[in-house]
Amino acid sequence: MNKYDIIIVGGGAAGMMAASRASKRHKRVLLIERNKRLGTKILITGKGRCNITNDCDIEELLNQTCRNKHFMYSAYYTFSNTAIMEYFENQGLVLKTERGKRVFPQSDRASDVRDILRADIERSGVTILYNAMVKNLLVDEEQVEGVITESGQKLLASSVILACGGQSYKLTGSDGNGYMLAKQVGHKIVEPKASLTGVYTKESWTEKAMGVTMKNVKVIATYKNKKLYEEIGEMLFTHFGLSGPLILTASRYFLDTGYEHAKIILDVKPGLSEEKLYKRICRDFDESPKKQYDNALRKLVPANMVIPMIMLTGINGEKQVNQISKEERRKLVDTLKNMTFIITGGRGFKEAIITAGGVSTKEINPSTMESKKVKGLYFAGEMIDVDAFTGGFNLTIAFSTGYLAGDQA
Ligand SMILES: Cc1cc2nc3c(=O)[nH]c(=O)nc-3n(C[C@H](O)[C@H](O)[C@H](O)COP(=O)(O)OP(=O)(O)OC[C@H]3O[C@@H](n4cnc5c(N)ncnc54)[C@H](O)[C@@H]3O)c2cc1C
């Protein structure tokens, strides 16, 4: 029977980085992936462009890590965002940095990121077993001894790294089964929750504005009228409610409080105070007094927002703007500055960018990623109870913890 030094379960970002590091230490490494290819999830990251990491300082990496940030200290310092960039550049991938210090491949192709990782581990002599799903861990007297696959194959190793991912976008292969493997050997799983999702709104009119992207708007997320989050950027109206970058981030704040009593307030004109906006509108109306309200709105909002705006302000779209009263103008200003949505829930795992929750960090040594319960068992990536906001921070977690596990196993 084949015996390896290290078996890695899961060929995603974390598993491949772990394999890369372990193979450089001249270990005999077996990487097991249930799919017929590696890194399926990487291919869909960053809308197919893969936001690999973020070019910020480590303090900011920690700030952008939502839960158990202190657990990530060693991993970030051992294999930082800078080290991640160097790794890819040394393998010949040209990188570029965009708004918010987000780092992408110059090619805008996520497949380049996956291909580089795969080529690296193939070159380093890692054995890859495709189409094999690990069903059980072999453990004797609190020491890991290997794994058993679905087809009953026993594979032995003195170290096993679990890098099975979370449970969002199940079709990519990460369906939460990794939590079961950890649970089998006594690990506590912090309830997995769908994070970084679009949100459902009570207001069904968003359907009319479906597909409209609002840029340079301010999103304020509140819980019981207390502000949780405020940011200027981009959001999107959808058939179910709201989505887009700012909303995904806002949804992470609702995860800890619950969606009940949750609201999103949208300021469509954050650059202008209410008074300035009122004056601007009055001036525009004075310049073209005979213009119809629906036409005047086109100067203020995207075309698909005109009908919702007519509904929200209660002003007849055919009314000439010189007929619009002071109160109605104030109502228009208030709608633009405080467009309020009652949030009824998040979109769930099918569309979640990330799973919050997972293997409890209390039972993992943060300096090595080794289990405190089973000797020789290590964890890496999204299956650990650590998650972050958007901006390349989640792949950073995967690469950093993957490297550390591969270094220490
Ligand atoms: C649409 C979308 C866009 C995203 N964009 C970004 C982005 O631009 N930047 C960013 O930082 N993050 C992004 N993320 C998050 C990022 O993709 C994840 O954080 C990261 O892929 C996690 O890596 P991982 O290796 O831990 O898990 P995964 O990538 O999920 O890999 C786990 C692997 O394990 C395999 N597996 C599972 N169980 C078993 C088993 N029992 N036996 C064998 N194999 C198994 C799976 O098939 C899978 O290949 C995005 C996520 C989504 C869904």
Short mmCIF file of C-alpha atoms and ligand atoms in Angstrom, two decimals:
data_model
loop_
_atom_site.label_atom_id
_atom_site.label_comp_id
_atom_site.label_asym_id
_atom_site.label_seq_id
_atom_site.Cartn_x
_atom_site.Cartn_y
_atom_site.Cartn_z
CA MET A 1 0.00 0.00 0.00
CA ASN A 2 1.25 3.48 -0.89
CA LYS A 3 2.27 5.57 2.08
CA TYR A 4 2.72 9.30 1.82
CA ASP A 5 4.20 11.85 4.18
CA ILE A 6 1.25 14.18 3.71
CA ILE A 7 -2.23 13.71 2.28
CA ILE A 8 -4.11 16.89 1.40
CA VAL A 9 -7.87 16.65 1.02
CA GLY A 10 -9.25 19.27 -1.38
CA GLY A 11 -7.59 20.80 -4.43
CA GLY A 12 -8.79 24.39 -4.04
CA ALA A 13 -6.71 27.48 -3.31
CA ALA A 14 -5.74 26.33 0.19
CA GLY A 15 -5.05 22.70 -0.73
CA MET A 16 -2.92 23.57 -3.75
CA MET A 17 -0.87 26.12 -1.80
CA ALA A 18 -0.38 23.56 0.98
CA ALA A 19 0.75 21.01 -1.63
CA SER A 20 3.13 23.53 -3.16
CA ARG A 21 4.80 24.33 0.16
CA ALA A 22 4.91 20.71 1.39
CA SER A 23 6.48 19.47 -1.85
CA LYS A 24 9.23 22.12 -1.58
CA ARG A 25 10.12 20.48 1.73
CA HIS A 26 10.73 17.25 -0.21
CA LYS A 27 7.74 15.51 1.32
CA ARG A 28 5.85 12.79 -0.51
CA VAL A 29 2.55 14.54 -1.06
CA LEU A 30 -0.79 13.19 -2.26
CA LEU A 31 -3.48 15.73 -3.15
CA ILE A 32 -7.00 14.30 -3.33
CA GLU A 33 -9.70 16.20 -5.22
CA ARG A 34 -13.26 14.94 -5.69
CA ASN A 35 -13.69 16.81 -8.99
CA LYS A 36 -12.06 15.95 -12.25
CA ARG A 37 -10.09 19.18 -12.12
CA LEU A 38 -8.40 21.38 -9.53
CA GLY A 39 -9.48 24.80 -8.31
CA THR A 40 -13.02 24.91 -9.69
CA LYS A 41 -13.96 27.71 -7.32
CA ILE A 42 -10.91 29.78 -8.26
CA LEU A 43 -12.27 29.94 -11.81
CA ILE A 44 -15.37 31.85 -10.69
CA THR A 45 -13.63 34.24 -8.30
CA GLY A 46 -13.68 37.96 -8.98
CA LYS A 47 -16.22 37.46 -11.78
CA GLY A 48 -13.73 35.21 -13.56
CA ARG A 49 -10.83 37.63 -12.96
CA CYS A 50 -9.70 36.34 -9.52
CA ASN A 51 -8.94 38.99 -6.96
CA ILE A 52 -5.93 37.06 -5.63
CA THR A 53 -5.12 39.22 -2.63
CA ASN A 54 -5.01 42.82 -1.41
CA ASP A 55 -1.89 44.99 -1.45
CA CYS A 56 -2.54 46.49 1.99
CA ASP A 57 -0.45 46.24 5.17
CA ILE A 58 -0.89 43.32 7.55
CA GLU A 59 -2.75 45.49 10.05
CA GLU A 60 -5.41 46.03 7.37
CA LEU A 61 -5.48 42.29 6.55
CA LEU A 62 -6.35 41.71 10.19
CA ASN A 63 -8.96 44.52 10.14
CA GLN A 64 -10.66 43.00 7.11
CA THR A 65 -10.85 39.58 8.76
CA CYS A 66 -14.30 39.39 10.30
CA ARG A 67 -14.10 36.58 12.80
CA ASN A 68 -11.14 35.21 14.78
CA LYS A 69 -8.68 37.67 13.30
CA HIS A 70 -6.14 36.93 16.04
CA PHE A 71 -6.09 33.31 14.96
CA MET A 72 -4.74 34.51 11.59
CA TYR A 73 -1.76 36.39 13.02
CA SER A 74 0.85 33.65 12.49
CA ALA A 75 -0.51 32.64 9.11
CA TYR A 76 -0.49 36.23 7.80
CA TYR A 77 3.04 36.83 9.10
CA THR A 78 4.35 33.50 7.77
CA PHE A 79 2.88 33.89 4.29
CA SER A 80 1.60 37.42 3.86
CA ASN A 81 -0.23 39.09 0.98
CA THR A 82 3.19 40.32 -0.21
CA ALA A 83 4.49 36.74 -0.16
CA ILE A 84 1.40 35.64 -2.12
CA MET A 85 2.12 38.27 -4.79
CA GLU A 86 5.78 37.26 -4.90
CA TYR A 87 4.82 33.59 -5.23
CA PHE A 88 2.66 34.25 -8.30
CA GLU A 89 5.10 36.73 -9.85
CA ASN A 90 7.97 34.25 -9.43
CA GLN A 91 5.89 31.72 -11.34
CA GLY A 92 5.54 34.20 -14.18
CA LEU A 93 2.10 35.66 -13.48
CA VAL A 94 2.00 39.42 -14.11
CA LEU A 95 -0.16 41.17 -11.52
CA LYS A 96 -1.96 44.50 -11.41
CA THR A 97 -3.48 46.45 -8.56
CA GLU A 98 -6.87 48.08 -8.90
CA ARG A 99 -9.13 50.29 -6.81
CA GLY A 100 -9.07 49.41 -3.12
CA LYS A 101 -5.62 47.77 -3.56
CA ARG A 102 -7.25 44.68 -5.07
CA VAL A 103 -4.69 42.52 -6.84
CA PHE A 104 -5.63 40.71 -10.07
CA PRO A 105 -3.72 38.88 -12.79
CA GLN A 106 -2.90 41.34 -15.58
CA SER A 107 -4.61 38.93 -17.97
CA ASP A 108 -7.93 39.24 -16.06
CA ARG A 109 -8.12 35.44 -16.24
CA ALA A 110 -8.79 33.48 -13.05
CA SER A 111 -7.79 30.34 -14.95
CA ASP A 112 -4.19 31.66 -15.07
CA VAL A 113 -4.10 31.61 -11.27
CA ARG A 114 -5.38 28.04 -11.11
CA ASP A 115 -3.08 26.90 -13.93
CA ILE A 116 -0.01 28.33 -12.21
CA LEU A 117 -0.77 26.56 -8.96
CA ARG A 118 -1.45 23.31 -10.78
CA ALA A 119 1.72 23.53 -12.90
CA ASP A 120 3.77 24.29 -9.77
CA ILE A 121 2.57 21.25 -7.85
CA GLU A 122 2.80 18.96 -10.85
CA ARG A 123 6.38 20.08 -11.40
CA SER A 124 7.18 19.57 -7.73
CA GLY A 125 6.14 15.93 -7.92
CA VAL A 126 2.86 16.06 -6.01
CA THR A 127 0.69 13.03 -6.79
CA ILE A 128 -2.83 14.16 -7.65
CA LEU A 129 -5.79 11.85 -7.28
CA TYR A 130 -8.82 13.19 -9.17
CA ASN A 131 -12.46 12.10 -8.88
CA ALA A 132 -11.83 10.75 -5.39
CA MET A 133 -13.89 11.84 -2.45
CA VAL A 134 -12.52 11.32 1.05
CA LYS A 135 -15.23 9.84 3.26
CA ASN A 136 -13.38 9.04 6.49
CA LEU A 137 -10.23 9.86 8.37
CA LEU A 138 -8.12 7.04 9.78
CA VAL A 139 -7.16 7.90 13.34
CA ASP A 140 -5.53 5.67 15.93
CA GLU A 141 -4.92 6.79 19.49
CA GLU A 142 -5.41 10.42 18.57
CA GLN A 143 -2.87 10.23 15.75
CA VAL A 144 -3.99 10.53 12.14
CA GLU A 145 -2.94 7.64 9.92
CA GLY A 146 -4.58 8.38 6.60
CA VAL A 147 -7.92 8.58 4.82
CA ILE A 148 -10.51 6.31 3.24
CA THR A 149 -12.17 7.35 -0.01
CA GLU A 150 -15.76 6.83 -1.05
CA SER A 151 -14.71 3.85 -3.15
CA GLY A 152 -13.11 2.25 -0.10
CA GLN A 153 -9.50 3.02 -1.00
CA LYS A 154 -7.25 3.30 2.06
CA LEU A 155 -4.47 5.85 1.72
CA LEU A 156 -1.89 6.22 4.47
CA ALA A 157 0.12 9.20 5.68
CA SER A 158 1.51 10.50 8.94
CA SER A 159 -0.09 13.92 8.28
CA VAL A 160 -3.41 14.88 6.72
CA ILE A 161 -4.38 18.43 5.78
CA LEU A 162 -8.10 19.05 5.41
CA ALA A 163 -8.73 21.85 2.89
CA CYS A 164 -12.29 21.01 1.84
CA GLY A 165 -13.64 24.57 1.62
CA GLY A 166 -16.96 25.87 2.96
CA GLN A 167 -20.42 25.12 1.66
CA SER A 168 -21.32 27.85 -0.80
CA TYR A 169 -21.58 27.25 -4.56
CA LYS A 170 -21.84 23.50 -3.90
CA LEU A 171 -21.33 22.64 -7.54
CA THR A 172 -17.68 23.64 -7.17
CA GLY A 173 -17.20 20.67 -4.83
CA SER A 174 -17.24 22.48 -1.50
CA ASP A 175 -20.53 21.32 -0.03
CA GLY A 176 -19.80 21.24 3.68
CA ASN A 177 -18.72 17.58 3.79
CA GLY A 178 -15.34 18.68 5.18
CA TYR A 179 -17.11 19.75 8.37
CA MET A 180 -18.37 16.18 8.75
CA LEU A 181 -14.82 14.82 8.44
CA ALA A 182 -13.68 17.18 11.19
CA LYS A 183 -16.70 16.35 13.32
CA GLN A 184 -16.06 12.60 12.99
CA VAL A 185 -12.79 13.02 14.87
CA GLY A 186 -14.24 15.20 17.61
CA HIS A 187 -13.90 18.75 16.26
CA LYS A 188 -16.50 21.37 17.10
CA ILE A 189 -18.12 23.09 14.11
CA VAL A 190 -19.27 26.68 14.60
CA GLU A 191 -22.58 26.95 12.73
CA PRO A 192 -21.82 27.63 9.05
CA LYS A 193 -23.64 30.70 7.70
CA ALA A 194 -23.90 32.06 4.18
CA SER A 195 -21.89 35.29 4.08
CA LEU A 196 -21.30 38.04 1.53
CA THR A 197 -24.65 37.59 -0.20
CA GLY A 198 -27.32 39.70 -1.83
CA VAL A 199 -30.25 40.55 0.46
CA TYR A 200 -34.02 40.22 0.15
CA THR A 201 -36.02 43.42 0.64
CA LYS A 202 -39.61 43.88 1.74
CA GLU A 203 -39.91 46.47 -1.05
CA SER A 204 -40.75 44.50 -4.18
CA TRP A 205 -40.28 47.49 -6.51
CA THR A 206 -36.57 46.67 -6.79
CA GLU A 207 -37.69 44.21 -9.46
CA LYS A 208 -38.60 47.18 -11.68
CA ALA A 209 -35.06 48.50 -11.38
CA MET A 210 -33.52 45.04 -11.81
CA GLY A 211 -30.05 45.19 -13.33
CA VAL A 212 -29.50 48.86 -12.48
CA THR A 213 -26.05 49.43 -11.01
CA MET A 214 -25.70 52.54 -8.88
CA LYS A 215 -22.15 53.87 -8.70
CA ASN A 216 -20.79 56.33 -6.14
CA VAL A 217 -23.76 55.87 -3.84
CA LYS A 218 -23.64 55.59 -0.08
CA VAL A 219 -25.00 52.47 1.59
CA ILE A 220 -25.78 52.56 5.29
CA ALA A 221 -26.66 49.30 7.04
CA THR A 222 -28.57 49.57 10.30
CA TYR A 223 -29.80 47.13 12.91
CA LYS A 224 -32.50 48.38 15.29
CA ASN A 225 -31.70 51.83 13.84
CA LYS A 226 -28.07 51.55 14.97
CA LYS A 227 -25.53 52.08 12.22
CA LEU A 228 -23.45 48.95 11.54
CA TYR A 229 -21.76 49.96 8.30
CA GLU A 230 -21.46 52.91 5.95
CA GLU A 231 -19.55 53.10 2.69
CA ILE A 232 -19.57 54.83 -0.67
CA GLY A 233 -19.32 52.63 -3.77
CA GLU A 234 -21.41 50.43 -6.00
CA MET A 235 -24.64 48.49 -5.50
CA LEU A 236 -27.13 46.73 -7.71
CA PHE A 237 -30.92 46.37 -7.84
CA THR A 238 -32.15 42.81 -8.44
CA HIS A 239 -35.43 40.92 -8.77
CA PHE A 240 -35.15 39.82 -5.12
CA GLY A 241 -33.80 43.03 -3.60
CA LEU A 242 -30.27 44.37 -3.45
CA SER A 243 -26.83 43.10 -4.33
CA GLY A 244 -23.46 44.38 -5.57
CA PRO A 245 -20.21 45.02 -3.70
CA LEU A 246 -21.46 47.31 -0.92
CA ILE A 247 -24.45 45.08 -0.18
CA LEU A 248 -22.31 41.94 0.02
CA THR A 249 -20.20 43.63 2.66
CA ALA A 250 -23.26 44.97 4.48
CA SER A 251 -24.69 41.44 4.61
CA ARG A 252 -21.68 40.29 6.68
CA TYR A 253 -22.69 42.78 9.38
CA PHE A 254 -26.24 41.39 9.48
CA LEU A 255 -24.88 37.88 9.98
CA ASP A 256 -23.98 38.52 13.60
CA THR A 257 -27.11 40.52 14.49
CA GLY A 258 -29.66 38.57 12.46
CA TYR A 259 -31.77 40.01 9.65
CA GLU A 260 -34.71 40.99 11.81
CA HIS A 261 -34.75 44.78 12.30
CA ALA A 262 -32.19 45.15 9.52
CA LYS A 263 -32.40 48.10 7.12
CA ILE A 264 -30.37 49.45 4.26
CA ILE A 265 -30.47 53.17 3.59
CA LEU A 266 -29.30 54.27 0.19
CA ASP A 267 -28.02 57.80 -0.39
CA VAL A 268 -28.05 58.26 -4.15
CA LYS A 269 -26.31 61.66 -3.95
CA PRO A 270 -23.74 61.36 -1.17
CA GLY A 271 -21.67 64.26 -2.52
CA LEU A 272 -24.44 66.79 -1.81
CA SER A 273 -26.07 67.76 1.46
CA GLU A 274 -29.87 67.75 1.51
CA GLU A 275 -29.86 71.54 1.28
CA LYS A 276 -27.46 71.63 -1.66
CA LEU A 277 -29.40 68.94 -3.48
CA TYR A 278 -32.65 70.84 -2.89
CA LYS A 279 -31.13 74.00 -4.36
CA ARG A 280 -29.69 72.07 -7.31
CA ILE A 281 -33.09 70.54 -8.08
CA CYS A 282 -34.85 73.92 -7.81
CA ARG A 283 -32.28 75.46 -10.14
CA ASP A 284 -32.70 72.65 -12.70
CA PHE A 285 -36.49 72.94 -12.52
CA ASP A 286 -36.27 76.71 -13.00
CA GLU A 287 -34.05 76.29 -16.06
CA SER A 288 -36.61 74.06 -17.83
CA PRO A 289 -39.92 74.88 -16.13
CA LYS A 290 -42.11 73.09 -18.68
CA LYS A 291 -40.22 69.81 -18.53
CA GLN A 292 -42.19 66.79 -17.31
CA TYR A 293 -41.18 65.32 -13.96
CA ASP A 294 -40.34 61.90 -15.49
CA ASN A 295 -37.93 63.57 -17.92
CA ALA A 296 -36.36 65.67 -15.19
CA LEU A 297 -35.76 62.51 -13.15
CA ARG A 298 -33.54 61.13 -15.90
CA LYS A 299 -30.96 63.71 -14.93
CA LEU A 300 -31.00 62.47 -11.36
CA VAL A 301 -31.19 58.67 -11.64
CA PRO A 302 -30.62 55.90 -14.23
CA ALA A 303 -33.51 55.41 -16.71
CA ASN A 304 -34.80 52.22 -15.06
CA MET A 305 -35.10 54.04 -11.76
CA VAL A 306 -37.54 56.66 -13.09
CA ILE A 307 -40.71 54.63 -12.53
CA PRO A 308 -39.71 53.54 -9.02
CA MET A 309 -38.83 57.18 -8.21
CA ILE A 310 -42.27 58.33 -9.39
CA MET A 311 -43.83 55.70 -7.14
CA LEU A 312 -41.63 56.51 -4.15
CA THR A 313 -42.09 60.28 -4.34
CA GLY A 314 -45.81 60.04 -5.20
CA ILE A 315 -45.43 62.81 -7.79
CA ASN A 316 -47.22 62.35 -11.12
CA GLY A 317 -44.64 61.66 -13.84
CA GLU A 318 -46.47 63.90 -16.32
CA LYS A 319 -46.50 66.89 -14.05
CA GLN A 320 -44.55 69.92 -15.30
CA VAL A 321 -41.67 70.63 -12.96
CA ASN A 322 -42.79 74.25 -12.34
CA GLN A 323 -45.99 72.74 -10.86
CA ILE A 324 -44.08 70.65 -8.33
CA SER A 325 -44.60 72.08 -4.87
CA LYS A 326 -41.97 72.84 -2.24
CA GLU A 327 -43.13 69.86 -0.17
CA GLU A 328 -42.91 67.59 -3.20
CA ARG A 329 -39.39 68.83 -3.92
CA ARG A 330 -38.44 68.10 -0.31
CA LYS A 331 -39.93 64.63 -0.71
CA LEU A 332 -37.80 64.10 -3.82
CA VAL A 333 -34.68 65.14 -1.93
CA ASP A 334 -35.56 62.86 0.98
CA THR A 335 -36.12 59.90 -1.37
CA LEU A 336 -32.76 60.42 -3.04
CA LYS A 337 -30.89 60.86 0.22
CA ASN A 338 -32.70 58.29 2.39
CA MET A 339 -34.05 55.51 0.19
CA THR A 340 -34.86 52.94 2.84
CA PHE A 341 -35.19 49.18 2.46
CA ILE A 342 -36.37 46.71 5.05
CA ILE A 343 -34.17 43.64 4.80
CA THR A 344 -35.88 40.30 5.24
CA GLY A 345 -32.95 37.92 4.81
CA GLY A 346 -29.82 36.93 2.93
CA ARG A 347 -29.68 34.92 -0.26
CA GLY A 348 -28.21 31.75 1.27
CA PHE A 349 -25.44 29.35 0.33
CA LYS A 350 -26.31 29.03 -3.32
CA GLU A 351 -25.02 32.54 -3.91
CA ALA A 352 -22.79 33.21 -0.92
CA ILE A 353 -19.23 34.24 -1.70
CA ILE A 354 -18.08 32.71 1.53
CA THR A 355 -19.13 30.50 4.44
CA ALA A 356 -18.72 32.11 7.85
CA GLY A 357 -18.32 29.55 10.64
CA GLY A 358 -16.63 26.16 10.36
CA VAL A 359 -14.02 24.25 12.35
CA SER A 360 -13.61 26.05 15.66
CA THR A 361 -10.32 27.94 15.88
CA LYS A 362 -10.17 27.10 19.60
CA GLU A 363 -9.20 23.56 18.64
CA ILE A 364 -6.52 24.46 16.07
CA ASN A 365 -2.99 25.62 16.89
CA PRO A 366 -2.69 29.00 15.11
CA SER A 367 1.10 28.69 14.72
CA THR A 368 0.91 25.39 12.83
CA MET A 369 -2.76 24.84 11.79
CA GLU A 370 -2.54 21.46 13.56
CA SER A 371 -5.55 20.05 15.35
CA LYS A 372 -5.32 20.17 19.13
CA LYS A 373 -7.34 16.96 19.22
CA VAL A 374 -5.73 14.70 16.61
CA LYS A 375 -1.97 14.64 16.09
CA GLY A 376 -0.91 15.05 12.48
CA LEU A 377 -4.26 16.49 11.38
CA TYR A 378 -4.14 20.01 9.93
CA PHE A 379 -6.70 22.46 8.57
CA ALA A 380 -6.50 25.11 5.86
CA GLY A 381 -8.75 27.57 4.07
CA GLU A 382 -12.42 28.34 4.22
CA MET A 383 -13.37 25.33 6.30
CA ILE A 384 -11.82 27.02 9.36
CA ASP A 385 -14.03 29.44 11.29
CA VAL A 386 -12.34 32.52 9.81
CA ASP A 387 -13.78 34.73 7.08
CA ALA A 388 -13.19 38.16 5.66
CA PHE A 389 -14.76 40.93 3.63
CA THR A 390 -14.45 41.20 -0.15
CA GLY A 391 -11.27 42.62 -1.68
CA GLY A 392 -9.08 39.53 -2.07
CA PHE A 393 -9.07 38.82 1.65
CA ASN A 394 -10.70 35.39 1.53
CA LEU A 395 -8.22 33.94 -0.93
CA THR A 396 -5.51 35.48 1.23
CA ILE A 397 -6.85 33.42 4.15
CA ALA A 398 -6.84 30.30 1.95
CA PHE A 399 -3.30 30.85 0.65
CA SER A 400 -1.83 31.88 4.04
CA THR A 401 -3.33 29.03 6.05
CA GLY A 402 -2.61 26.58 3.20
CA TYR A 403 1.04 27.60 3.14
CA LEU A 404 1.37 27.38 6.93
CA ALA A 405 -0.24 23.91 7.07
CA GLY A 406 1.98 22.73 4.19
CA ASP A 407 5.01 24.15 5.98
CA GLN A 408 4.28 22.53 9.32
CA ALA A 409 2.72 19.18 8.43
C1 LIG B 1 -18.53 33.61 -6.80
C2 LIG B 1 -17.34 33.72 -5.87
C3 LIG B 1 -16.39 34.71 -6.09
C4 LIG B 1 -15.31 34.84 -5.24
N1 LIG B 1 -14.37 35.79 -5.51
C5 LIG B 1 -13.31 35.93 -4.69
C6 LIG B 1 -12.27 36.85 -4.99
O1 LIG B 1 -12.23 37.46 -6.08
N2 LIG B 1 -11.27 37.00 -4.07
C7 LIG B 1 -11.22 36.29 -2.90
O2 LIG B 1 -10.32 36.50 -2.10
N3 LIG B 1 -12.15 35.35 -2.62
C8 LIG B 1 -13.18 35.15 -3.49
N4 LIG B 1 -14.10 34.17 -3.23
C9 LIG B 1 -13.88 33.28 -2.06
C10 LIG B 1 -12.82 32.22 -2.40
O3 LIG B 1 -13.17 31.60 -3.60
C11 LIG B 1 -12.69 31.18 -1.30
O4 LIG B 1 -12.40 31.84 -0.10
C12 LIG B 1 -11.58 30.18 -1.58
O5 LIG B 1 -11.77 29.57 -2.83
C13 LIG B 1 -11.51 29.11 -0.50
O6 LIG B 1 -10.50 28.20 -0.85
P1 LIG B 1 -10.44 26.75 -0.19
O7 LIG B 1 -9.30 26.07 -0.85
O8 LIG B 1 -10.48 26.85 1.26
O9 LIG B 1 -11.81 26.07 -0.64
P2 LIG B 1 -12.35 25.67 -2.10
O10 LIG B 1 -11.80 26.58 -3.11
O11 LIG B 1 -13.80 25.58 -1.95
O12 LIG B 1 -11.72 24.24 -2.37
C14 LIG B 1 -12.12 23.08 -1.69
C15 LIG B 1 -11.87 21.89 -2.57
O13 LIG B 1 -12.04 20.70 -1.83
C16 LIG B 1 -12.69 19.73 -2.61
N5 LIG B 1 -13.32 18.78 -1.68
C17 LIG B 1 -14.27 19.04 -0.76
N6 LIG B 1 -14.54 17.96 -0.03
C18 LIG B 1 -13.74 16.98 -0.49
C19 LIG B 1 -13.56 15.61 -0.14
N7 LIG B 1 -14.25 15.06 0.87
N8 LIG B 1 -12.69 14.87 -0.84
C20 LIG B 1 -11.98 15.41 -1.86
N9 LIG B 1 -12.10 16.70 -2.23
C21 LIG B 1 -12.97 17.48 -1.55
C22 LIG B 1 -13.67 20.54 -3.42
O14 LIG B 1 -14.07 19.87 -4.59
C23 LIG B 1 -12.86 21.80 -3.72
O15 LIG B 1 -12.16 21.70 -4.93
C24 LIG B 1 -15.18 33.98 -4.10
C25 LIG B 1 -16.11 32.98 -3.89
C26 LIG B 1 -17.18 32.83 -4.78
C27 LIG B 1 -18.17 31.73 -4.52
#
